[in-house]
XYZ file of C-alpha atoms in Angstrom:
704
model
C 31.628 105.509 -40.210
C 33.914 102.674 -39.071
C 32.291 102.179 -35.630
C 29.448 99.777 -36.677
C 31.928 97.336 -38.191
C 32.706 95.497 -34.925
C 28.970 95.057 -34.219
C 28.439 93.668 -37.723
C 31.364 91.259 -37.274
C 30.027 90.114 -33.916
C 26.561 89.595 -35.403
C 28.023 87.524 -38.245
C 30.048 85.445 -35.784
C 26.997 84.794 -33.581
C 24.891 83.853 -36.601
C 27.529 81.377 -37.843
C 27.899 79.911 -34.353
C 24.143 79.423 -33.972
C 23.909 77.814 -37.400
C 26.714 75.345 -36.606
C 25.165 74.463 -33.250
C 21.767 73.961 -34.885
C 23.186 71.573 -37.479
C 25.167 69.744 -34.817
C 22.017 69.247 -32.704
C 20.175 67.867 -35.724
C 22.951 65.410 -36.514
C 23.785 64.421 -32.942
C 20.234 64.131 -31.660
C 20.003 61.021 -29.516
C 16.516 59.646 -29.077
C 14.689 56.380 -29.449
C 14.193 56.686 -33.203
C 17.778 57.657 -34.012
C 19.138 54.768 -31.940
C 16.893 52.285 -33.738
C 17.834 53.772 -37.119
C 21.528 53.555 -36.257
C 21.382 49.880 -35.313
C 19.192 49.042 -38.306
C 21.790 50.601 -40.581
C 24.670 48.848 -38.839
C 22.825 45.516 -38.675
C 20.477 45.295 -41.685
C 19.194 41.939 -40.405
C 17.103 43.905 -37.888
C 15.314 45.509 -40.819
C 14.565 42.524 -43.074
C 14.248 39.660 -40.588
C 10.939 40.888 -39.014
C 9.479 40.979 -42.543
C 10.719 37.485 -43.416
C 8.049 35.378 -45.113
C 8.428 31.775 -43.981
C 5.988 30.373 -46.529
C 7.580 31.894 -49.632
C 11.237 32.277 -48.653
C 12.223 29.557 -46.190
C 12.232 26.594 -48.585
C 14.532 28.282 -51.109
C 16.908 29.436 -48.377
C 17.131 25.974 -46.790
C 17.786 24.165 -50.079
C 20.352 26.744 -51.201
C 22.087 26.748 -47.807
C 22.377 22.954 -47.744
C 23.815 22.755 -51.259
C 26.302 25.556 -50.672
C 27.347 23.967 -47.383
C 27.976 20.624 -49.088
C 30.152 22.318 -51.726
C 31.909 24.469 -49.107
C 33.210 21.430 -47.170
C 35.788 20.218 -49.735
C 36.610 23.757 -50.858
C 37.261 24.867 -47.283
C 39.787 22.072 -46.848
C 41.423 22.557 -50.260
C 41.713 26.341 -49.884
C 43.356 25.813 -46.491
C 46.052 23.906 -48.339
C 46.435 26.856 -50.725
C 46.747 29.285 -47.795
C 49.369 27.054 -46.080
C 46.957 26.374 -43.235
C 45.593 23.316 -41.472
C 42.223 22.138 -42.899
C 40.312 23.032 -39.753
C 41.124 26.731 -40.191
C 39.390 26.877 -43.567
C 36.230 25.479 -41.994
C 36.553 27.994 -39.136
C 36.780 30.834 -41.668
C 33.682 29.862 -43.630
C 31.646 29.225 -40.458
C 32.335 32.490 -38.635
C 32.229 34.696 -41.738
C 28.811 33.395 -42.746
C 27.328 34.089 -39.317
C 28.686 37.649 -39.191
C 27.821 38.485 -42.800
C 24.199 37.431 -42.277
C 23.805 40.113 -39.621
C 25.642 42.984 -41.330
C 25.258 42.579 -45.098
C 22.906 44.329 -47.481
C 23.452 41.711 -50.194
C 21.057 38.763 -50.194
C 23.166 36.496 -52.398
C 26.846 36.894 -51.497
C 28.678 34.008 -49.871
C 31.580 35.252 -47.786
C 34.348 32.842 -46.902
C 37.609 31.484 -48.269
C 38.387 32.787 -51.754
C 41.091 31.226 -53.924
C 42.892 34.444 -54.886
C 43.070 35.657 -51.287
C 44.190 32.234 -50.096
C 47.047 32.328 -52.588
C 48.152 35.762 -51.351
C 47.832 34.641 -47.726
C 49.878 31.527 -48.381
C 52.638 33.563 -50.002
C 52.722 35.983 -47.076
C 52.645 33.176 -44.490
C 55.536 31.277 -46.040
C 57.578 34.434 -46.500
C 57.218 35.453 -42.869
C 57.760 31.919 -41.639
C 61.121 31.903 -43.387
C 61.994 35.256 -41.841
C 61.007 33.922 -38.400
C 63.210 30.858 -38.791
C 60.580 28.191 -39.455
C 61.503 25.538 -41.986
C 59.216 25.484 -45.016
C 57.011 22.463 -45.425
C 58.097 21.268 -48.839
C 57.246 17.663 -48.412
C 53.522 18.015 -48.541
C 53.225 14.903 -46.419
C 51.125 16.519 -43.765
C 49.386 19.838 -43.447
C 49.861 19.963 -39.723
C 53.530 19.195 -39.509
C 54.678 22.693 -38.624
C 51.693 23.878 -36.587
C 51.308 23.972 -32.875
C 49.192 21.312 -31.279
C 45.468 21.850 -30.940
C 45.510 22.099 -27.192
C 48.386 24.505 -26.969
C 47.219 27.644 -25.266
C 50.585 29.295 -24.884
C 49.867 31.876 -27.578
C 52.929 30.923 -29.593
C 52.776 32.423 -33.078
C 52.711 29.556 -35.548
C 51.855 29.805 -39.252
C 48.171 30.394 -38.429
C 49.046 33.305 -36.193
C 51.072 34.882 -38.977
C 48.095 34.609 -41.318
C 45.631 35.969 -38.757
C 47.523 39.226 -38.246
C 47.019 40.059 -41.929
C 43.312 40.478 -41.322
C 43.399 43.604 -39.202
C 44.615 45.621 -42.168
C 41.456 44.832 -44.091
C 39.002 47.070 -42.251
C 38.244 50.499 -43.792
C 40.634 50.115 -46.733
C 37.952 49.622 -49.338
C 38.183 53.130 -50.808
C 41.190 52.049 -52.879
C 38.993 49.528 -54.698
C 37.417 52.256 -56.855
C 40.600 52.236 -58.952
C 40.149 48.566 -59.877
C 38.439 48.462 -63.253
C 36.717 45.364 -64.613
C 39.524 44.554 -67.125
C 42.083 45.005 -64.360
C 40.237 42.684 -61.965
C 39.660 40.135 -64.716
C 43.325 40.117 -65.679
C 44.370 39.847 -62.051
C 42.038 36.897 -61.464
C 43.339 35.101 -64.556
C 46.971 35.710 -63.637
C 46.378 34.587 -60.078
C 44.572 31.498 -61.363
C 47.663 30.513 -63.351
C 49.789 31.023 -60.231
C 47.408 28.894 -58.145
C 47.447 26.086 -60.707
C 51.238 26.180 -60.687
C 51.376 25.988 -56.894
C 49.022 22.991 -56.851
C 50.854 20.938 -59.459
C 53.269 19.504 -56.910
C 50.328 18.010 -54.997
C 48.861 16.481 -58.135
C 52.223 14.879 -58.944
C 53.151 14.070 -55.349
C 56.486 15.897 -55.641
C 58.553 17.246 -52.774
C 59.773 20.620 -54.023
C 60.191 23.916 -52.170
C 57.593 26.627 -52.516
C 59.186 29.628 -54.228
C 58.281 33.156 -53.222
C 58.919 36.547 -54.761
C 59.697 37.659 -58.293
C 59.818 34.833 -60.814
C 58.314 32.205 -58.518
C 55.975 31.087 -61.319
C 58.835 30.185 -63.649
C 61.032 28.766 -60.880
C 58.238 26.438 -59.762
C 57.814 25.048 -63.272
C 61.582 24.588 -63.549
C 61.555 22.529 -60.336
C 58.549 20.529 -61.511
C 60.401 19.406 -64.632
C 63.640 18.948 -62.701
C 62.062 16.494 -60.227
C 59.509 14.970 -62.588
C 61.174 11.555 -62.261
C 60.177 11.515 -58.569
C 56.457 11.669 -59.336
C 54.259 9.635 -56.991
C 52.342 7.361 -59.347
C 49.505 6.863 -56.858
C 48.928 10.628 -56.509
C 49.187 11.126 -60.277
C 46.649 8.398 -61.087
C 44.287 9.633 -58.374
C 44.524 13.188 -59.709
C 43.857 12.167 -63.312
C 40.870 10.048 -62.351
C 39.442 12.866 -60.197
C 39.903 15.378 -63.028
C 38.286 13.014 -65.513
C 35.231 12.741 -63.259
C 34.854 16.264 -61.854
C 35.428 18.373 -64.984
C 32.766 16.743 -67.231
C 30.166 16.748 -64.463
C 30.776 20.430 -63.681
C 30.519 21.252 -67.384
C 27.172 19.481 -67.462
C 26.090 21.440 -64.382
C 27.017 24.711 -66.102
C 25.377 23.834 -69.405
C 22.077 22.659 -67.971
C 21.910 24.841 -64.870
C 18.643 26.421 -66.024
C 16.964 23.022 -66.341
C 18.437 21.493 -63.177
C 16.908 22.366 -59.832
C 20.316 22.004 -58.181
C 23.830 21.169 -59.429
C 25.148 17.702 -58.740
C 27.643 17.876 -55.774
C 30.364 15.979 -57.615
C 33.217 17.482 -55.593
C 31.864 16.228 -52.271
C 31.146 12.808 -53.770
C 34.699 12.509 -55.132
C 36.159 13.623 -51.789
C 34.113 11.007 -49.881
C 34.920 8.179 -52.294
C 38.602 9.114 -52.461
C 38.818 9.243 -48.670
C 37.223 5.803 -48.321
C 39.498 4.249 -50.973
C 42.616 5.852 -49.472
C 41.671 4.574 -46.018
C 40.944 0.970 -46.978
C 43.947 0.609 -49.309
C 46.233 2.510 -46.934
C 47.658 4.870 -49.568
C 49.646 6.791 -46.930
C 51.860 3.884 -45.861
C 51.749 1.672 -48.938
C 52.347 4.328 -51.623
C 53.672 7.233 -49.493
C 50.801 9.471 -50.577
C 50.365 12.791 -48.809
C 47.146 12.977 -46.747
C 45.416 15.586 -44.627
C 46.226 13.861 -41.356
C 44.565 14.582 -38.031
C 41.814 17.188 -38.196
C 40.620 18.149 -34.712
C 37.028 18.855 -33.737
C 35.547 21.655 -31.677
C 36.676 25.272 -31.316
C 39.911 26.695 -30.035
C 40.110 29.279 -27.287
C 40.084 32.825 -28.728
C 43.467 34.486 -28.737
C 44.894 37.872 -29.663
C 47.131 38.104 -32.723
C 50.696 39.215 -32.178
C 50.600 42.998 -32.530
C 54.361 43.103 -33.106
C 53.782 41.691 -36.586
C 51.372 44.401 -37.762
C 54.018 46.676 -39.239
C 55.736 43.913 -41.206
C 52.417 42.613 -42.560
C 51.000 45.986 -43.607
C 52.328 45.686 -47.153
C 50.695 42.254 -47.504
C 47.430 43.391 -45.927
C 46.768 46.243 -48.364
C 46.340 44.226 -51.597
C 44.388 41.551 -49.713
C 42.040 44.237 -48.388
C 41.578 45.879 -51.773
C 40.885 42.658 -53.661
C 38.562 41.341 -50.951
C 36.453 44.476 -50.829
C 36.376 44.878 -54.610
C 35.166 41.316 -55.165
C 32.546 41.593 -52.417
C 31.038 44.872 -53.607
C 31.181 43.896 -57.291
C 29.264 40.661 -56.746
C 26.801 42.360 -54.402
C 25.989 45.066 -56.952
C 25.687 42.574 -59.819
C 23.086 40.446 -58.061
C 21.416 43.454 -56.469
C 20.690 44.910 -59.919
C 19.634 41.532 -61.254
C 17.075 40.932 -58.492
C 15.987 44.536 -57.948
C 17.222 45.519 -54.486
C 19.615 48.189 -53.265
C 23.130 47.454 -52.027
C 24.980 49.964 -49.836
C 28.684 49.834 -50.675
C 29.713 51.516 -47.413
C 27.784 48.951 -45.378
C 29.364 46.146 -47.418
C 32.762 47.583 -46.536
C 31.848 47.500 -42.846
C 30.443 43.982 -43.169
C 33.491 42.518 -44.912
C 35.725 44.336 -42.452
C 33.916 42.789 -39.488
C 33.995 39.388 -41.229
C 37.770 39.679 -41.112
C 38.222 41.454 -37.791
C 36.123 39.324 -35.438
C 37.120 35.880 -36.836
C 40.784 36.865 -36.555
C 40.537 36.011 -32.845
C 39.232 32.512 -33.678
C 42.049 31.234 -35.914
C 40.547 32.291 -39.238
C 42.257 33.807 -42.248
C 41.238 36.575 -44.650
C 37.944 36.179 -46.487
C 35.772 37.850 -49.094
C 32.836 37.035 -51.338
C 33.628 33.742 -53.096
C 32.642 33.777 -56.762
C 31.771 30.100 -57.334
C 29.783 29.674 -54.139
C 27.965 32.983 -54.678
C 26.931 31.891 -58.170
C 25.802 28.551 -56.762
C 23.858 30.292 -54.021
C 22.025 32.516 -56.506
C 21.305 29.724 -58.984
C 19.789 27.424 -56.343
C 17.046 29.866 -55.370
C 18.293 31.692 -52.268
C 15.983 34.474 -51.102
C 17.791 36.014 -48.133
C 20.897 35.546 -46.019
C 19.048 32.949 -43.962
C 20.669 30.506 -46.371
C 23.994 31.582 -44.898
C 22.844 30.397 -41.474
C 21.927 27.023 -42.970
C 25.389 26.777 -44.537
C 26.950 27.612 -41.171
C 24.967 24.785 -39.547
C 26.327 22.337 -42.132
C 29.875 23.501 -41.417
C 29.190 23.283 -37.677
C 28.408 19.587 -38.056
C 31.780 19.129 -39.727
C 33.550 21.075 -37.000
C 31.994 19.092 -34.163
C 31.833 15.522 -35.493
C 32.700 14.878 -39.159
C 36.139 16.499 -39.585
C 38.287 13.580 -38.287
C 36.840 11.327 -40.977
C 38.908 13.200 -43.590
C 42.211 11.944 -42.126
C 43.017 9.731 -45.159
C 41.976 12.288 -47.804
C 44.857 12.745 -50.260
C 46.180 16.267 -50.790
C 46.195 15.550 -54.526
C 42.371 15.446 -54.399
C 42.367 18.823 -52.685
C 44.624 20.187 -55.413
C 42.218 18.891 -58.053
C 39.263 20.558 -56.317
C 41.168 23.855 -56.237
C 42.225 23.713 -59.885
C 38.783 22.742 -61.181
C 37.223 25.798 -59.542
C 39.587 28.087 -61.478
C 38.036 27.304 -64.845
C 36.194 30.621 -64.860
C 39.420 32.600 -64.640
C 41.010 30.642 -67.474
C 37.980 31.158 -69.711
C 38.770 34.864 -69.821
C 41.337 34.113 -72.523
C 38.449 33.430 -74.903
C 37.017 36.898 -74.214
C 40.150 38.840 -75.206
C 39.414 38.994 -78.993
C 35.996 40.492 -78.293
C 37.539 42.857 -75.738
C 40.104 43.970 -78.332
C 37.301 44.930 -80.713
C 35.532 46.960 -78.052
C 38.526 48.677 -76.455
C 42.184 48.148 -77.262
C 43.344 50.008 -74.162
C 41.230 47.833 -71.863
C 42.683 44.748 -73.527
C 46.212 46.035 -72.961
C 45.334 46.648 -69.300
C 44.056 43.054 -69.059
C 47.194 41.524 -70.549
C 49.520 43.770 -68.552
C 47.846 42.888 -65.253
C 47.632 39.185 -66.106
C 51.273 38.861 -67.138
C 52.644 40.913 -64.248
C 50.523 38.978 -61.722
C 51.788 35.705 -63.165
C 55.428 36.388 -63.926
C 56.288 38.767 -61.075
C 54.102 38.400 -57.960
C 50.403 38.778 -57.286
C 50.904 41.884 -55.116
C 53.262 43.606 -57.537
C 51.041 42.533 -60.416
C 48.060 44.260 -58.820
C 50.117 47.417 -58.274
C 51.394 47.343 -61.852
C 47.843 46.894 -63.125
C 46.500 49.818 -61.096
C 49.341 52.121 -62.175
C 49.031 51.099 -65.814
C 45.253 51.598 -65.764
C 45.699 55.095 -64.328
C 48.300 55.855 -66.996
C 45.808 54.739 -69.638
C 43.251 57.152 -68.219
C 45.819 59.938 -68.354
C 46.717 58.940 -71.908
C 43.068 59.058 -72.945
C 42.677 62.581 -71.596
C 46.125 63.697 -72.775
C 45.516 62.783 -76.420
C 41.729 62.726 -76.849
C 39.767 62.796 -80.057
C 39.414 66.186 -81.726
C 37.207 66.956 -84.733
C 35.648 69.701 -86.817
C 31.849 69.902 -86.817
C 29.436 70.473 -89.661
C 25.748 71.310 -89.710
C 22.966 68.838 -90.429
C 20.737 70.333 -93.110
C 17.593 72.150 -91.930
C 18.421 71.534 -88.263
C 20.335 73.135 -85.439
C 22.445 69.991 -84.959
C 26.215 69.939 -85.521
C 28.122 66.664 -85.843
C 31.567 65.304 -86.640
C 32.468 65.847 -90.283
C 34.783 62.815 -90.370
C 32.051 60.475 -89.067
C 28.901 61.697 -90.822
C 28.484 62.407 -94.502
C 26.565 65.185 -96.244
C 27.117 67.696 -93.463
C 27.070 71.309 -94.505
C 29.992 73.611 -93.768
C 29.411 77.182 -92.676
C 31.186 79.880 -94.647
C 34.096 81.499 -92.791
C 33.232 79.686 -89.528
C 35.021 76.641 -88.134
C 33.656 74.641 -85.204
C 36.219 72.646 -83.214
C 35.361 69.944 -80.652
C 37.892 68.692 -78.071
C 36.552 65.527 -76.408
C 38.240 65.893 -73.022
C 38.779 68.317 -70.210
C 41.465 70.918 -70.792
C 44.251 70.813 -68.226
C 48.011 71.040 -67.928
C 48.755 67.576 -69.371
C 46.993 68.094 -72.717
C 47.418 71.835 -73.293
C 50.137 71.402 -75.923
C 48.181 68.706 -77.738
C 45.083 70.927 -77.672
C 46.872 73.741 -79.481
C 48.605 71.399 -81.911
C 45.453 69.595 -82.990
C 43.504 72.874 -83.118
C 45.992 74.405 -85.541
C 46.051 71.168 -87.541
C 42.278 70.820 -87.874
C 41.585 74.471 -88.653
C 44.595 74.838 -90.943
C 45.454 78.151 -89.304
C 48.387 78.621 -86.942
C 47.990 82.178 -85.660
C 51.541 82.322 -84.308
C 53.142 81.410 -87.629
C 50.719 83.647 -89.501
C 51.476 86.579 -87.218
C 55.199 85.972 -87.699
C 54.743 86.075 -91.469
C 52.786 89.293 -91.118
C 55.684 90.755 -89.202
C 58.138 89.705 -91.918
C 55.918 91.235 -94.573
C 55.567 94.407 -92.555
C 59.292 94.595 -91.982
C 59.999 94.136 -95.665
C 57.449 96.770 -96.536
C 58.970 99.190 -94.017
C 62.421 98.597 -95.433
C 61.244 99.140 -99.018
C 58.628 101.845 -98.662
C 59.214 103.235 -95.173
C 55.615 104.242 -94.700
C 53.933 101.169 -93.163
C 53.312 101.902 -89.484
C 50.498 99.633 -88.435
C 49.845 95.917 -88.487
C 47.509 96.312 -91.452
C 49.665 98.850 -93.305
C 50.720 96.427 -95.990
C 47.166 95.418 -96.578
C 45.972 99.011 -97.010
C 48.812 99.712 -99.398
C 47.780 96.678 -101.417
C 44.277 98.147 -101.662
C 45.430 101.378 -103.301
C 45.320 101.743 -107.064
C 48.508 100.724 -108.792
C 49.436 104.334 -109.682
C 49.128 105.485 -106.064
C 51.287 102.727 -104.551
C 54.724 103.590 -103.419
C 56.019 100.305 -104.805
C 54.373 97.173 -106.121
C 54.678 94.458 -103.500
C 56.418 91.246 -104.452
C 54.488 87.989 -104.786
C 55.046 86.955 -101.174
C 54.711 90.419 -99.667
C 50.976 90.068 -98.992
C 49.892 87.982 -96.034
C 48.117 84.714 -96.818
C 44.351 84.763 -97.045
C 42.132 83.240 -94.342
C 39.005 81.237 -94.974
C 37.440 82.004 -91.611
C 36.571 84.963 -89.456
C 35.213 82.975 -86.441
C 36.466 79.954 -84.518
C 33.928 78.238 -82.252
C 35.229 75.885 -79.556
C 32.564 73.292 -78.679
C 33.162 72.526 -74.973
C 30.413 69.986 -74.326
C 32.930 67.215 -73.549
C 34.969 69.364 -71.172
C 34.182 68.542 -67.559
C 36.655 71.026 -66.132
C 39.525 73.329 -66.994
C 42.367 74.140 -64.636
C 44.330 77.372 -64.442
C 46.680 76.208 -67.191
C 43.721 75.380 -69.435
C 42.244 78.821 -68.772
C 45.544 80.420 -69.723
C 45.584 78.423 -72.957
C 42.089 79.647 -73.867
C 43.110 83.237 -73.186
C 46.267 82.772 -75.215
C 44.359 81.263 -78.142
C 41.800 84.058 -78.100
C 44.589 86.653 -78.120
C 46.562 84.967 -80.907
C 43.568 84.569 -83.186
C 42.428 88.102 -82.463
C 45.756 89.387 -83.740
C 45.007 87.937 -87.186
C 41.392 89.107 -87.183
C 39.649 85.886 -86.068
C 37.290 85.935 -83.119
C 37.049 82.924 -80.767
C 33.697 81.868 -79.293
C 32.871 79.116 -76.811
C 29.750 76.928 -76.827
C 28.152 74.277 -74.597
C 30.191 75.175 -71.518
C 28.940 73.645 -68.280
C 28.264 75.963 -65.314
C 31.589 75.257 -63.594
C 33.564 76.151 -66.722
C 31.481 79.293 -67.283
C 32.172 80.322 -63.710
C 35.890 79.677 -64.170
C 35.889 81.751 -67.367
C 34.011 84.573 -65.716
C 36.244 84.638 -62.650
C 39.402 84.242 -64.726
C 38.443 86.992 -67.180
C 39.501 84.949 -70.196
C 37.902 87.420 -72.643
C 39.566 90.420 -71.072
C 36.706 91.559 -68.880
C 33.769 90.422 -66.785
C 31.180 91.679 -69.283
C 32.751 90.419 -72.492
C 33.277 86.945 -71.104
C 29.554 86.205 -71.088
C 29.108 87.457 -74.668
C 31.703 85.038 -76.037
C 30.413 81.865 -74.320
C 27.118 80.491 -75.640
C 24.751 77.773 -74.470
C 24.710 76.037 -77.860
C 26.767 75.867 -81.024
C 23.870 77.208 -83.069
C 23.652 80.337 -80.911
C 27.346 80.984 -81.468
C 26.990 80.463 -85.229
C 24.055 82.882 -85.451
C 25.991 85.471 -83.435
C 28.980 85.215 -85.771
C 26.833 85.411 -88.904
C 24.988 88.515 -87.672
C 28.197 90.211 -86.654
C 29.953 89.646 -89.981
C 26.925 90.168 -92.286
C 27.901 92.657 -95.044
C 25.399 95.591 -95.526
C 23.678 96.049 -98.924
C 25.762 99.152 -99.769
C 29.444 98.913 -98.942
C 32.536 100.257 -100.559
C 36.102 99.350 -99.795
C 36.590 97.705 -96.411
C 36.897 100.428 -93.859
C 35.114 102.955 -96.062
C 31.733 104.504 -95.153
C 28.956 101.972 -95.270
C 30.983 99.089 -93.901
C 31.010 97.756 -90.381
C 33.265 99.971 -88.265
C 33.632 97.439 -85.441
C 35.020 94.431 -87.302
C 38.554 93.854 -88.479
C 38.481 91.637 -91.510
C 41.683 89.745 -92.309
C 42.831 90.564 -95.847
C 45.147 88.649 -98.125
C 46.484 88.612 -101.631
C 43.102 87.552 -103.022
C 41.614 90.798 -101.711
C 44.445 92.713 -103.348
C 43.768 91.182 -106.742
C 40.026 91.902 -106.402
C 40.733 95.559 -105.537
C 43.028 95.900 -108.522
C 40.332 94.534 -110.823
């Protein structure tokens, strides 16, 4: 009889092998169609560009691309200052990223380039590693190029730009961590980072020469230095900053308020930069008033170079938060505008696109990039149709790279600081949303404040980590102590709702329905039992212990109680037939229920500990004569119950888990329905299969 077994095993092995090979051939088939499909997925431009409608789409793309390019010029230079880079590198970043993103993105509206939050994190990392490498920090602010290698240097020496470039290679394929960044967490992080950016730019607005603090407490230390050296304020820089703020802020507010009526926002930033540059040049602010200026900005492109691979390990810790924030911002904006305009966005392809936008430009002296919020909003509001507008923006930046850049030599760094600060208004406006957020969700508001304060007062990287950990703890807290209620029945329906929320709900005699609004697992098992006993008013463990005390007392006094229900049966006898009249507390307390129904509709899963708790609860309640039924269990929970044998057997498990609460209620009512003719409980005519819990009330009734 055992001889066919090897042949059966060989047949099963051959069948499995053939199935695997068949699936592998289907997946790995290489033909003309699969190759085209692969490249169309990797480069979505191959899919939408042949269907591009020049008549209906080109005009909107050209206008949007020109306006975004005009705005991107001053922001590219100002964000380079924030990232501790020369101005030319910010223009490099926006140029190359736009070209690559056009070819690989599924979003039609995102603008990928320098982003203020990332530039802040890059600048902190650059300065920290420059200090470790022995470079002196540029605290004077007199020139952005003072500590950089010369433009024509092809020796491959690792200056501050090289340190920033090596951060980029950690960005690719790290986007999966971004799923743990909730909207309140991201909002709090952006607001906290905005406060840090404003603090770092104040020295440029005041023209002060103070060191740039790094690490824990840098926010407070910077403000201490600002007040310590306030008497050294450069009056020319201060006046220029105040005038620029007085002009830019009102105009941008007007742009925001009337953006639906205006065909395009007024490019006030570029106008202020041009006018300020001309005034600084003709009045010689650099020599006459010692104002800090951009200095020489070269034209053309530098020879591609490889980043220093020896720095990868030391920059890994800095690369991770930059990667997470960059991917999260890119995908979030892409999905927002994709839903608004009715097209699909593939998050995995966006991850590849943003990764390539950071990997390839890293060889061309660019720093980390992501979708920029202000420029993306501008791009969408000015009528962009496709990513062709990104090519137009790249052409505008190309003109700056080849011919216009040297004209910004006399541009004051205080103007760049103003441009940076003004674009952070959106992050600061989040403070006005916190009261509304508190009304909607107190936990989300606490997450927002925790992330904001930690990002501001500690560091941006640690603040992000604190926010993620705190948000995860809040999720655990929500599932560890969820809401639990008793349900009542809506009259003349089969609907059961929360008794504490809805009025005029009917209660069912001797049946309690308990809802636990979370999955049941090891972290909330104790709370589940505690709140169950509290809501039902019946603790089977304490009640069983009291039964044991009553039984022990009865055994000591009468000596004839052998079973768990001996005391009860003795209480049922006529007074003359009793061995001894029980004292007042000798009878167990009465119960107002014979069935407990656990409504499991909110339970997504139960682990092995949760299954053990259900089995324990069923056993404990069974000992006091109360049956436990389950209702609204999803298929995975039903399978876990069946495989775990929670009801004591494979057959009984299905009978005690129902598809609806009403089915469980009807089952309990039929099972405990008293027949028309019945004598004493347990006598002929009564149900022989049901143990009814008796108490002192039953004793008094039997005596009467």
